[in-house]
Tab-separated table of C-alpha atoms and ligand atoms in Angstrom:
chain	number	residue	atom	x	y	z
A	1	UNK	CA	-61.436	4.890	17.377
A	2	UNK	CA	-62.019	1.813	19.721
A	3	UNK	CA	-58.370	0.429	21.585
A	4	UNK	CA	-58.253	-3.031	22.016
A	5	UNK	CA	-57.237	-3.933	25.568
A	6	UNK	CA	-54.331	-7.008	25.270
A	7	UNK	CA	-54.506	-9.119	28.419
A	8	UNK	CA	-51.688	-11.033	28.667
A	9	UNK	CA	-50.273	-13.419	31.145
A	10	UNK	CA	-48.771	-12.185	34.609
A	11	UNK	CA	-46.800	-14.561	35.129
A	12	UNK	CA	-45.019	-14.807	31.332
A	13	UNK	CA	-44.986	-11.259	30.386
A	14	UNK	CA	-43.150	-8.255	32.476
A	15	UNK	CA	-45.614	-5.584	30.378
A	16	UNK	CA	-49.123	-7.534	31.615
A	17	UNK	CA	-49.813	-4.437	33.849
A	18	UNK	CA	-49.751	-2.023	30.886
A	19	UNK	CA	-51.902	-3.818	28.957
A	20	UNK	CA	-55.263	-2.210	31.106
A	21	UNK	CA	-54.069	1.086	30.234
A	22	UNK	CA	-56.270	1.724	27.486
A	23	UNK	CA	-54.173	4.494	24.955
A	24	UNK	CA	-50.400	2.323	26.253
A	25	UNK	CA	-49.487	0.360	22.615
A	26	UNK	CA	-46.802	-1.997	24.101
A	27	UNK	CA	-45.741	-2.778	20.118
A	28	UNK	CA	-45.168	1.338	19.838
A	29	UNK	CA	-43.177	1.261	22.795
A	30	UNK	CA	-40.899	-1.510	21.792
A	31	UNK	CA	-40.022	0.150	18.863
A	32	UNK	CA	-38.929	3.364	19.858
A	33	UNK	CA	-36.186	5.159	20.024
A	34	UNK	CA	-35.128	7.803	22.661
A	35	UNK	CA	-32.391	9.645	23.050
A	36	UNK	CA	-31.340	10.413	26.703
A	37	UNK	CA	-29.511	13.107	26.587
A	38	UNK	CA	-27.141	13.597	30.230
A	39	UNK	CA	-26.629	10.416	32.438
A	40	UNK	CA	-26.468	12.226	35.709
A	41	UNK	CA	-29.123	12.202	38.391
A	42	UNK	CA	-31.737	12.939	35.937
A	43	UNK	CA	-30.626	10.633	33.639
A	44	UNK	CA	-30.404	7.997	35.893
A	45	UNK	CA	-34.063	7.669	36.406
A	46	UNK	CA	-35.098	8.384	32.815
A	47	UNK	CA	-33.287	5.414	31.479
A	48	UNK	CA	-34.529	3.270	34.406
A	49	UNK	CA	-38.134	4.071	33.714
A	50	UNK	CA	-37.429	3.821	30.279
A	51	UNK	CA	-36.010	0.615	30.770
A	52	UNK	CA	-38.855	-0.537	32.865
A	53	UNK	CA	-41.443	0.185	30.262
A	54	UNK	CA	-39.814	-1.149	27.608
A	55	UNK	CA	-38.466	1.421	25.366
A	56	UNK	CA	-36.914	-0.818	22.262
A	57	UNK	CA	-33.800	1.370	21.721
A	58	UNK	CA	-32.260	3.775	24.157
A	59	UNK	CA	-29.339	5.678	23.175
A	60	UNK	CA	-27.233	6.880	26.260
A	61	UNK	CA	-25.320	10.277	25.702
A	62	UNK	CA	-22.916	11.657	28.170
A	63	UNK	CA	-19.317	12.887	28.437
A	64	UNK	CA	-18.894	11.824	31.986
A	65	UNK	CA	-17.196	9.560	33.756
A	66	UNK	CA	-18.994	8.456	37.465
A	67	UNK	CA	-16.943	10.001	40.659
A	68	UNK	CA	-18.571	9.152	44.674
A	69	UNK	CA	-20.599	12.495	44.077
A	70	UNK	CA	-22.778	10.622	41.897
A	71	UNK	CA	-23.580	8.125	44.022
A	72	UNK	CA	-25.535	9.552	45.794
A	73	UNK	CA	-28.312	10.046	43.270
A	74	UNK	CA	-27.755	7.345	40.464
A	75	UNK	CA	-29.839	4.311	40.510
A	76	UNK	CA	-27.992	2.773	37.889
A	77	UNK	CA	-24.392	3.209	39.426
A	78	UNK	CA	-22.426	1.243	41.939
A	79	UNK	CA	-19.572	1.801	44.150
A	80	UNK	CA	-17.519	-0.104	41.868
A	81	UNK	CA	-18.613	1.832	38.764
A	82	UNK	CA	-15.827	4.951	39.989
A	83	UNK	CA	-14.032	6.319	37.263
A	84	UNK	CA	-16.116	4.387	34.957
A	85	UNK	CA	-17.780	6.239	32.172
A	86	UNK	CA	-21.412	7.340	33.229
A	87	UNK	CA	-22.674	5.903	29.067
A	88	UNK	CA	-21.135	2.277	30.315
A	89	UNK	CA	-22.558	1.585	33.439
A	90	UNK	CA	-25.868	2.965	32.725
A	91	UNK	CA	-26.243	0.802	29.388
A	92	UNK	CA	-24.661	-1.996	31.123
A	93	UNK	CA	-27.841	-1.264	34.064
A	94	UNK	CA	-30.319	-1.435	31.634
A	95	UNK	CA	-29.529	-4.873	30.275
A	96	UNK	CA	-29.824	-6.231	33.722
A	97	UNK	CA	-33.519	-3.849	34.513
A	98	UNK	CA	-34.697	-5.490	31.428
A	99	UNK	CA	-32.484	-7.424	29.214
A	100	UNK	CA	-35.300	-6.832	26.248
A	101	UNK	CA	-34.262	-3.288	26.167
A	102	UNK	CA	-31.626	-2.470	23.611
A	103	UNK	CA	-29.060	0.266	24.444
A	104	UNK	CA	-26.364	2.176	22.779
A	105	UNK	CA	-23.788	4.073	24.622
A	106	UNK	CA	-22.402	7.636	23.479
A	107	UNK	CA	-19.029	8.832	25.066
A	108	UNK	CA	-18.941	12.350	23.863
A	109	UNK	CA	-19.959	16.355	23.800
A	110	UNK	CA	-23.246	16.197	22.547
A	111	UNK	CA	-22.560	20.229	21.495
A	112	UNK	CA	-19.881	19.740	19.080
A	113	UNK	CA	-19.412	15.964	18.398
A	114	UNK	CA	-23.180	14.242	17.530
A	115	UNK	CA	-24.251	14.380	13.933
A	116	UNK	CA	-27.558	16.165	13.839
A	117	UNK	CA	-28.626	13.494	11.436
A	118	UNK	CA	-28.802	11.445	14.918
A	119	UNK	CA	-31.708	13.538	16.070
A	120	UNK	CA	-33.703	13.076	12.958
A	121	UNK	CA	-33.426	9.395	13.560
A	122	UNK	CA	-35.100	9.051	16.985
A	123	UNK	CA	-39.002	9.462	18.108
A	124	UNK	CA	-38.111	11.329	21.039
A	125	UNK	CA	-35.250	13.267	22.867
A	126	UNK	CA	-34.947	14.127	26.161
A	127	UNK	CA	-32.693	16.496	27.684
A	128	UNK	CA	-31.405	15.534	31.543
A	129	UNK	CA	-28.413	18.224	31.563
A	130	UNK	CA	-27.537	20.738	34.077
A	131	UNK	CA	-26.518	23.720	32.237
A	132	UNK	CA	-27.770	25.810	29.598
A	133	UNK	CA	-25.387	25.743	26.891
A	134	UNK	CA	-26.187	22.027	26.241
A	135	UNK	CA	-29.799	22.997	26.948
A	136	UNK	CA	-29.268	25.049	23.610
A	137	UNK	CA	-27.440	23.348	21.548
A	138	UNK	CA	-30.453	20.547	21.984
A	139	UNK	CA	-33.110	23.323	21.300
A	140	UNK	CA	-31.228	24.201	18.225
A	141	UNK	CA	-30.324	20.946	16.995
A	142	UNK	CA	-34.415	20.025	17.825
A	143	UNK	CA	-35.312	22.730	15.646
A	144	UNK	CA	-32.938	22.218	12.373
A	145	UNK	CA	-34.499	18.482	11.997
A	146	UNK	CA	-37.851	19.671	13.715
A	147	UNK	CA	-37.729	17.552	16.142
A	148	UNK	CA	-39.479	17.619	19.854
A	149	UNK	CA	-37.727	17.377	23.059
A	150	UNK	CA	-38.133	17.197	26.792
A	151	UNK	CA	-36.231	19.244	29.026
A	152	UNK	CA	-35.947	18.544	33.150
A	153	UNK	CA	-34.141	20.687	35.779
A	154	UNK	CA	-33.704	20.162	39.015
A	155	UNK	CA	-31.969	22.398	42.174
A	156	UNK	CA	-33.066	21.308	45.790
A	157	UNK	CA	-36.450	20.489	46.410
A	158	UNK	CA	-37.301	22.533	42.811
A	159	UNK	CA	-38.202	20.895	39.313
A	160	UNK	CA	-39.209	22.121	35.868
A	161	UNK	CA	-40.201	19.750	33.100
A	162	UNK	CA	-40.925	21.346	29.520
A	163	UNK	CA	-41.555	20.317	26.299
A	164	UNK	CA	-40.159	21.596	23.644
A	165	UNK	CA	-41.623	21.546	19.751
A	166	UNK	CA	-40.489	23.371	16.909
A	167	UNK	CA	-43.080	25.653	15.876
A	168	UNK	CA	-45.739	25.183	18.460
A	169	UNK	CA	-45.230	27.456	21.278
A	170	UNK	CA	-42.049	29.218	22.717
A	171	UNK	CA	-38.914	27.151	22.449
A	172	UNK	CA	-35.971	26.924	25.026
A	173	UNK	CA	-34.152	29.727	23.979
A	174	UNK	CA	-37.516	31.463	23.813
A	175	UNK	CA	-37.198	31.267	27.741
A	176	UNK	CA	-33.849	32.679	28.036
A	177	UNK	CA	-33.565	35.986	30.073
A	178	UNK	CA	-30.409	38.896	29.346
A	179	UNK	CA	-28.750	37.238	31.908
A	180	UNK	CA	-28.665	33.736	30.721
A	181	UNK	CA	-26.678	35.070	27.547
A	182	UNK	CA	-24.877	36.710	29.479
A	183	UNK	CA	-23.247	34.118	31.572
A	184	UNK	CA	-23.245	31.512	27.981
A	185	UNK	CA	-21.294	34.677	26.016
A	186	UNK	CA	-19.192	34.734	29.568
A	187	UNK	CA	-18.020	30.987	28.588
A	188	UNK	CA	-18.098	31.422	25.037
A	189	UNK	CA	-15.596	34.758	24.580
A	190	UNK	CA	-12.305	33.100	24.157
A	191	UNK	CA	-12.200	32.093	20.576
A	192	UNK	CA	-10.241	28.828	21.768
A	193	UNK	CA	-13.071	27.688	24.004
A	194	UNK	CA	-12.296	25.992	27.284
A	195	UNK	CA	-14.750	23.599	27.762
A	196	UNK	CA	-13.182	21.503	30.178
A	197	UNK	CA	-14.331	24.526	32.276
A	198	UNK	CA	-17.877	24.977	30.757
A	199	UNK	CA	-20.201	22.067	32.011
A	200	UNK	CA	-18.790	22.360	35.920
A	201	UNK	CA	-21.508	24.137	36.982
A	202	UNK	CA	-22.302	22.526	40.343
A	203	UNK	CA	-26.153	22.197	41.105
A	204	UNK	CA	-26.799	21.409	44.326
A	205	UNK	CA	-29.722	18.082	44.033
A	206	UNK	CA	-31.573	14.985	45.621
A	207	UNK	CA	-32.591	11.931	44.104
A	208	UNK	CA	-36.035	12.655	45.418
A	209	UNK	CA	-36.278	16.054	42.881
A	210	UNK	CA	-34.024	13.798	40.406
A	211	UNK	CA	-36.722	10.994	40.021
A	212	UNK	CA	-39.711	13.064	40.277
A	213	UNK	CA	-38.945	15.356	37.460
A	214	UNK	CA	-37.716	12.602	35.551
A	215	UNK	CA	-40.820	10.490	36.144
A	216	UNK	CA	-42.795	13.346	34.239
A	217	UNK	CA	-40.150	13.684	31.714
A	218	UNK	CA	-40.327	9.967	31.093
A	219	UNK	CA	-44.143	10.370	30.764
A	220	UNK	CA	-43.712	13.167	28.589
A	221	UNK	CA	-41.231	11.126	26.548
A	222	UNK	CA	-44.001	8.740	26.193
A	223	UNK	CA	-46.977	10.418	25.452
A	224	UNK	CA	-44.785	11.744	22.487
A	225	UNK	CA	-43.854	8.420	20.891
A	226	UNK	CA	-47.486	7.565	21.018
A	227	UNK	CA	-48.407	10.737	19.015
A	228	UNK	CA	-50.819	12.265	22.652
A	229	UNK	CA	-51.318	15.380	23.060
A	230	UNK	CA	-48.556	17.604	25.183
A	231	UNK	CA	-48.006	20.972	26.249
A	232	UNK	CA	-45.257	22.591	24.627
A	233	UNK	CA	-44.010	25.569	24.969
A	234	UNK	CA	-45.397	25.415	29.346
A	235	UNK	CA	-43.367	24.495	32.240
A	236	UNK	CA	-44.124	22.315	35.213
A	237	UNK	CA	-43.038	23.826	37.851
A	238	UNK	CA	-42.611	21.449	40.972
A	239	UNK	CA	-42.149	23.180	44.564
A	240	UNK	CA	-40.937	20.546	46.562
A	241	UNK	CA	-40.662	22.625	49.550
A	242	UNK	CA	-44.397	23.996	49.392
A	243	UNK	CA	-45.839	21.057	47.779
A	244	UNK	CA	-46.798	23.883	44.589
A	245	UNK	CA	-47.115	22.335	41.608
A	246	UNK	CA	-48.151	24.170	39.103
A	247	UNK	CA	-48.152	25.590	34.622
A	248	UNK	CA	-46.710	28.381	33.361
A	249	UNK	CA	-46.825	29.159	29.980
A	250	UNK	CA	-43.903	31.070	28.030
A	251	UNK	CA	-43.998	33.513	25.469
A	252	UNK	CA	-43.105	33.220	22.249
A	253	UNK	CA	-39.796	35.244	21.041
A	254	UNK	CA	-40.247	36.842	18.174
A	255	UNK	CA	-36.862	37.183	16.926
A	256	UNK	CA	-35.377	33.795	18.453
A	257	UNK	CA	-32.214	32.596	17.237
A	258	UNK	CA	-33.639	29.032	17.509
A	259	UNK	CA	-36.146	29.209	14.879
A	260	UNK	CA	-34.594	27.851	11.738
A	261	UNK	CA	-35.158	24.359	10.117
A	262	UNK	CA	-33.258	23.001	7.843
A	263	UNK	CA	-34.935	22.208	4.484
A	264	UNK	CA	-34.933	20.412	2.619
A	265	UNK	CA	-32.717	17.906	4.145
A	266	UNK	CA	-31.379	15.628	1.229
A	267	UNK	CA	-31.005	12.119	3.042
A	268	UNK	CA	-27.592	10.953	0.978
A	269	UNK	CA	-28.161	6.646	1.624
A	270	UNK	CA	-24.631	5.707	0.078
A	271	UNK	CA	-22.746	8.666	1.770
A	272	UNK	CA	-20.843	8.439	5.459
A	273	UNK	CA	-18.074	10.329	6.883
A	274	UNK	CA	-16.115	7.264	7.469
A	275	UNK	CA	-16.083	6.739	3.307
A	276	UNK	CA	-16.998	10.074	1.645
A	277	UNK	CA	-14.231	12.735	0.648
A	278	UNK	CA	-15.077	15.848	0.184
A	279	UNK	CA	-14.634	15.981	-3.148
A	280	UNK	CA	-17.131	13.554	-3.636
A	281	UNK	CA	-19.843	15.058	-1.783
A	282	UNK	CA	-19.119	18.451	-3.846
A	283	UNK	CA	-19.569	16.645	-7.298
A	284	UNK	CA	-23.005	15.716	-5.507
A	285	UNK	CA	-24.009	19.235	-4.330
A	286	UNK	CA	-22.842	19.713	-7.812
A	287	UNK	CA	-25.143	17.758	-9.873
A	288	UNK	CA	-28.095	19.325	-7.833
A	289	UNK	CA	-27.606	23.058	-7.517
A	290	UNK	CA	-25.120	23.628	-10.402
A	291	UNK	CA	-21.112	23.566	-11.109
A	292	UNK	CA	-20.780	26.785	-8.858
A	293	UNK	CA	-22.535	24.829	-5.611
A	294	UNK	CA	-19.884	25.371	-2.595
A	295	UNK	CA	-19.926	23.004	0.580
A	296	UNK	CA	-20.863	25.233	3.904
A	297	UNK	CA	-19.914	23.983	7.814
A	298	UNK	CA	-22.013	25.863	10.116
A	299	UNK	CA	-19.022	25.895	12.194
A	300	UNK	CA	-15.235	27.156	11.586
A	301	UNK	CA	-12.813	24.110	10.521
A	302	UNK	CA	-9.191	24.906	11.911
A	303	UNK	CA	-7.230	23.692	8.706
A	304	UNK	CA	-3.643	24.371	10.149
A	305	UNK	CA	-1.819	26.036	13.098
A	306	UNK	CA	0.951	28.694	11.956
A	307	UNK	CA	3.601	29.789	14.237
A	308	UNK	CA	4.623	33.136	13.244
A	309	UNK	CA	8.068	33.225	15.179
A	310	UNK	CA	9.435	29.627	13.934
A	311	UNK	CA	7.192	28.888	10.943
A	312	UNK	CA	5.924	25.372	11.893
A	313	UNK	CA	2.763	24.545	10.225
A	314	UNK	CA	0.794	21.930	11.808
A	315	UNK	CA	-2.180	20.435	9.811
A	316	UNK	CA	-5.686	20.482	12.253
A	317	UNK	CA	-8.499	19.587	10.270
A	318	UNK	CA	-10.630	19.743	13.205
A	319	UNK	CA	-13.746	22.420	14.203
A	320	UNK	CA	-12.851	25.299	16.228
A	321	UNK	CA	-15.575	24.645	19.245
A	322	UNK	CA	-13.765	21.165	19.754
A	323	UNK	CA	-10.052	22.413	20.265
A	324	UNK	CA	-8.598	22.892	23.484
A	325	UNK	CA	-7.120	25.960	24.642
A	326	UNK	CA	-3.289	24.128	24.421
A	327	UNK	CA	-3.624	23.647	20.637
A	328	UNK	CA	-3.227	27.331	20.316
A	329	UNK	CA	0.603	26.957	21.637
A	330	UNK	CA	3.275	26.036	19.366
A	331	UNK	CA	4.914	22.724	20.398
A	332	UNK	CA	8.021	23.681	19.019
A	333	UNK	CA	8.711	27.270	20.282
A	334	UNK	CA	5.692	27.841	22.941
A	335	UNK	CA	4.640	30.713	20.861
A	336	UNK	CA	0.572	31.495	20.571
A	337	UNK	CA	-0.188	30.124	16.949
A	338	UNK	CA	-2.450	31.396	14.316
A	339	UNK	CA	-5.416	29.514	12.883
A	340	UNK	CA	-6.070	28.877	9.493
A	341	UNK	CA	-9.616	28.247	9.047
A	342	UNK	CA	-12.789	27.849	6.331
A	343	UNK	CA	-16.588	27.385	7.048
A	344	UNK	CA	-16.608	26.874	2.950
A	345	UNK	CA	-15.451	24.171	0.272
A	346	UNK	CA	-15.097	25.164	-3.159
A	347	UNK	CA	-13.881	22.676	-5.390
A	348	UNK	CA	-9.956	24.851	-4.872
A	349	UNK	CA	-8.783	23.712	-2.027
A	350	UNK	CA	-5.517	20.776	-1.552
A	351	UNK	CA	-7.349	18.451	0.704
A	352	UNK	CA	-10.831	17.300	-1.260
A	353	UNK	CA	-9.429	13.959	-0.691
A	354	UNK	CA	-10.214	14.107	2.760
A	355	UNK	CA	-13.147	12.087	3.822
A	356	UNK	CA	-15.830	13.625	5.943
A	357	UNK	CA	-14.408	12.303	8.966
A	358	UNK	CA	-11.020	13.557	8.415
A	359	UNK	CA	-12.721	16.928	8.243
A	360	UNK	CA	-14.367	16.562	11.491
A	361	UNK	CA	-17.579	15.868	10.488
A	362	UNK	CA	-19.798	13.067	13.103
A	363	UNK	CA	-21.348	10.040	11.419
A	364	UNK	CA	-25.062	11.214	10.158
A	365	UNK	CA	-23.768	14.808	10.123
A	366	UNK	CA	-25.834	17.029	7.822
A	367	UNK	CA	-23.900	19.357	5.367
A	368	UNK	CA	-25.210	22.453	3.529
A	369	UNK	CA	-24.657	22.807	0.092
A	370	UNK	CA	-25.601	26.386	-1.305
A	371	UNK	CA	-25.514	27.938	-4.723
A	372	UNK	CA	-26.630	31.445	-4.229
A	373	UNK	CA	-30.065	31.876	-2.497
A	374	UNK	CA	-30.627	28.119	-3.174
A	375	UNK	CA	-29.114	25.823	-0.462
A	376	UNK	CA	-29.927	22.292	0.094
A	377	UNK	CA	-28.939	19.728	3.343
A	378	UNK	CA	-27.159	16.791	2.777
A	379	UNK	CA	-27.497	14.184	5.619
A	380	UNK	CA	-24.900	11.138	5.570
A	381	UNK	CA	-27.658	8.720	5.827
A	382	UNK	CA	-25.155	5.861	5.242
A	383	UNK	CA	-24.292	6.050	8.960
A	384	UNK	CA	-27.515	5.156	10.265
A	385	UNK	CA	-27.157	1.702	10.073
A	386	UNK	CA	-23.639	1.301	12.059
A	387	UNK	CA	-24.122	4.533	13.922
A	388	UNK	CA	-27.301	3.507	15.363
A	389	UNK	CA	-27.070	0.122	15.863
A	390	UNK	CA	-28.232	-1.224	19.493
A	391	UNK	CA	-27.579	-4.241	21.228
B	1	LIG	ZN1	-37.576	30.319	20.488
B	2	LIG	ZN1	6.751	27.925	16.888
């Protein structure tokens, strides 16, 4: 296959430079979409060079909000950003990089509040966290819509960049050691999960390690939307302190909890949590599988808080992994309350009427439907156009 080299004009186009590289497709670039996943130090740099080469769509998820730390290593953040959220300022930054970039901003906990749906919907993800639970909940969401993704980690002078793909070479959790469960399970053993305490972990890094591992993430990113080849399943490891770089190639787990994709995933265009109850989607998973289909959360939804010692009931509707520890206390009598909880809908419950939302399911959330052995994966496609809408 020939390319044909575009010369443009210097002085009229900000992209004239790319057009001598002979694979770069400017048009491809335009229209992707990323999904930066972290808008720390890392993420920083990913969305500027993103930015810079202009991505068409970047869509900024954090939880964050900026504090002087961050200063230190955050292109896209100002003194007067503090107490800002880190989603805001960056998208705000990458209007003024490069106003033909379009962004969206995500304010939220990208392991319990994105609908996996999103993932399907972009051409690449990459991964600029600092710990490993989010680390996992990416490789797992990557693998249930088979999607790749590009991990970065930094410490010091250090760096790794990986990519991950589902079903070519190890996977993230493929890298995981007995101790790195052990300190996730640590986190993860009180059934009302404090997670204001989870994603502290305190890394010490430069902006130096910050934009040279993102650089090659960003490359990675980009050799990805144009369909190059990559290396998945290998780390680059950078030694910033011995000027090592070099690949290391993981094995492949036999028995990894990561390797399951869901299929087939039933794209539902008229369905979205904002408007569908769940009665609706069950007369759905009906029609396919059979009147005995049952709806399936991969997760526990709390339905209600009972106190035992004064009887209050409190409706919840909301997934386990997103309470706080202070939900479990009564607000009546202080007493620890029970939950009352389901991971299944089957046509007899006393709140069908509840749209998805209501139920705690994310815009372009995917829902399992199951009738025996045969299951199917209902995605609320019907979000896609508000949910991932950039401007
Ligand atoms: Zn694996
Ligand atoms: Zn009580």
């Amino acid at each position: 296959m020939t390319e044909t080299i575009v010369i443009t004009d210097p002085d009229s186009d900000r992209y004239h430079t790319f057009g001598y590289i002979s694979w770069w497709q400017q048009e491809v670039v335009r229209n992707a979409t990323v999904l930066v996943i972290g808008a720390g130090a890392l993420g920083n740099e990913v969305i500027k060079n993103l930015a810079l080469m202009g991505i068409g769509n970047i869509l900024i998820a954090d939880f964050d909000t900026i504090e002087d730390s961050n200063l230190s290593r955050s292109i896209l953040f100002r003194t007067s950003d503090r107490g800002r959220r880190k989603v805001d300022a960056a998208a705000a930054a990458v209007k003024k990089i490069n106003p033909d970039v379009k962004v969206k901003a995500w304010h939220g906990d990208i392991n319990f509040e994105m609908g996996l749906g999103v993932f399907r919907h972009v051409d690449a993800i990459v991964g600029c966290l600092d710990n490993r639970e989010a680390r996992l909940s990416i490789n797992r969401f990557s693998w249930a819509v088979n999607r790749p993704w590009v991990d970065g980690a930094i410490q010091e002078l250090m760096g790794i960049v990986r990519v991950f793909r589902p079903g070519d070479g190890a996977c993230y959790e493929c890298t995981l050691t007995d101790q790195d469960y052990q300190i996730i399970n640590l986190r993860y053993s009180c059934p009302l999960l404090a997670r204001q305490d989870i994603l502290q972990g305190k890394v010490p890094t430069t902006p130096t390690s910050a934009s040279i591992v993102a650089a090659f993430q960003t490359q990675e990113a980009l050799k990805l939307i144009h369909g190059m080849e990559v290396q998945p399943g290998k780390a680059l490891m950078i030694n910033g302190l011995t000027n090592d770089i070099y690949t290391t190639e993981y094995p492949v787990k036999e028995f990894c909890m990561s390797h399951s994709t869901l299929d087939p995933i039933v794209e539902l265009p008229e369905a979205s949590a904002d408007k569908t109850t769940l009665a609706e989607l069950l007369a759905v998973a009906r029609e396919r599988l059979g009147p005995e289909a049952v709806l399936e959360f991969d997760s526990e939804l709390v339905v209600s808080m009972v106190c035992g010692s004064c009887g209050n009931v409190e409706p919840m509707f909301q997934r386990m992994a997103r309470l706080y520890e202070e939900a479990a206390v009564c607000p009546h009598c202080g007493t620890k309350r029970e939950m009352q909880m389901t991971h299944r809908i089957d046509g007899t419950e006393d709140f069908l009427d509840r749209t998805l939302a209501q139920v705690d399911v994310p815009p372009l959330g995917i829902i399992r439907a199951r009738n025996g052995s045969e299951r199917l994966y209902f995605e609320l496609t019907g979000d896609e156009a508000t949910f991932l809408q950039f401007a």
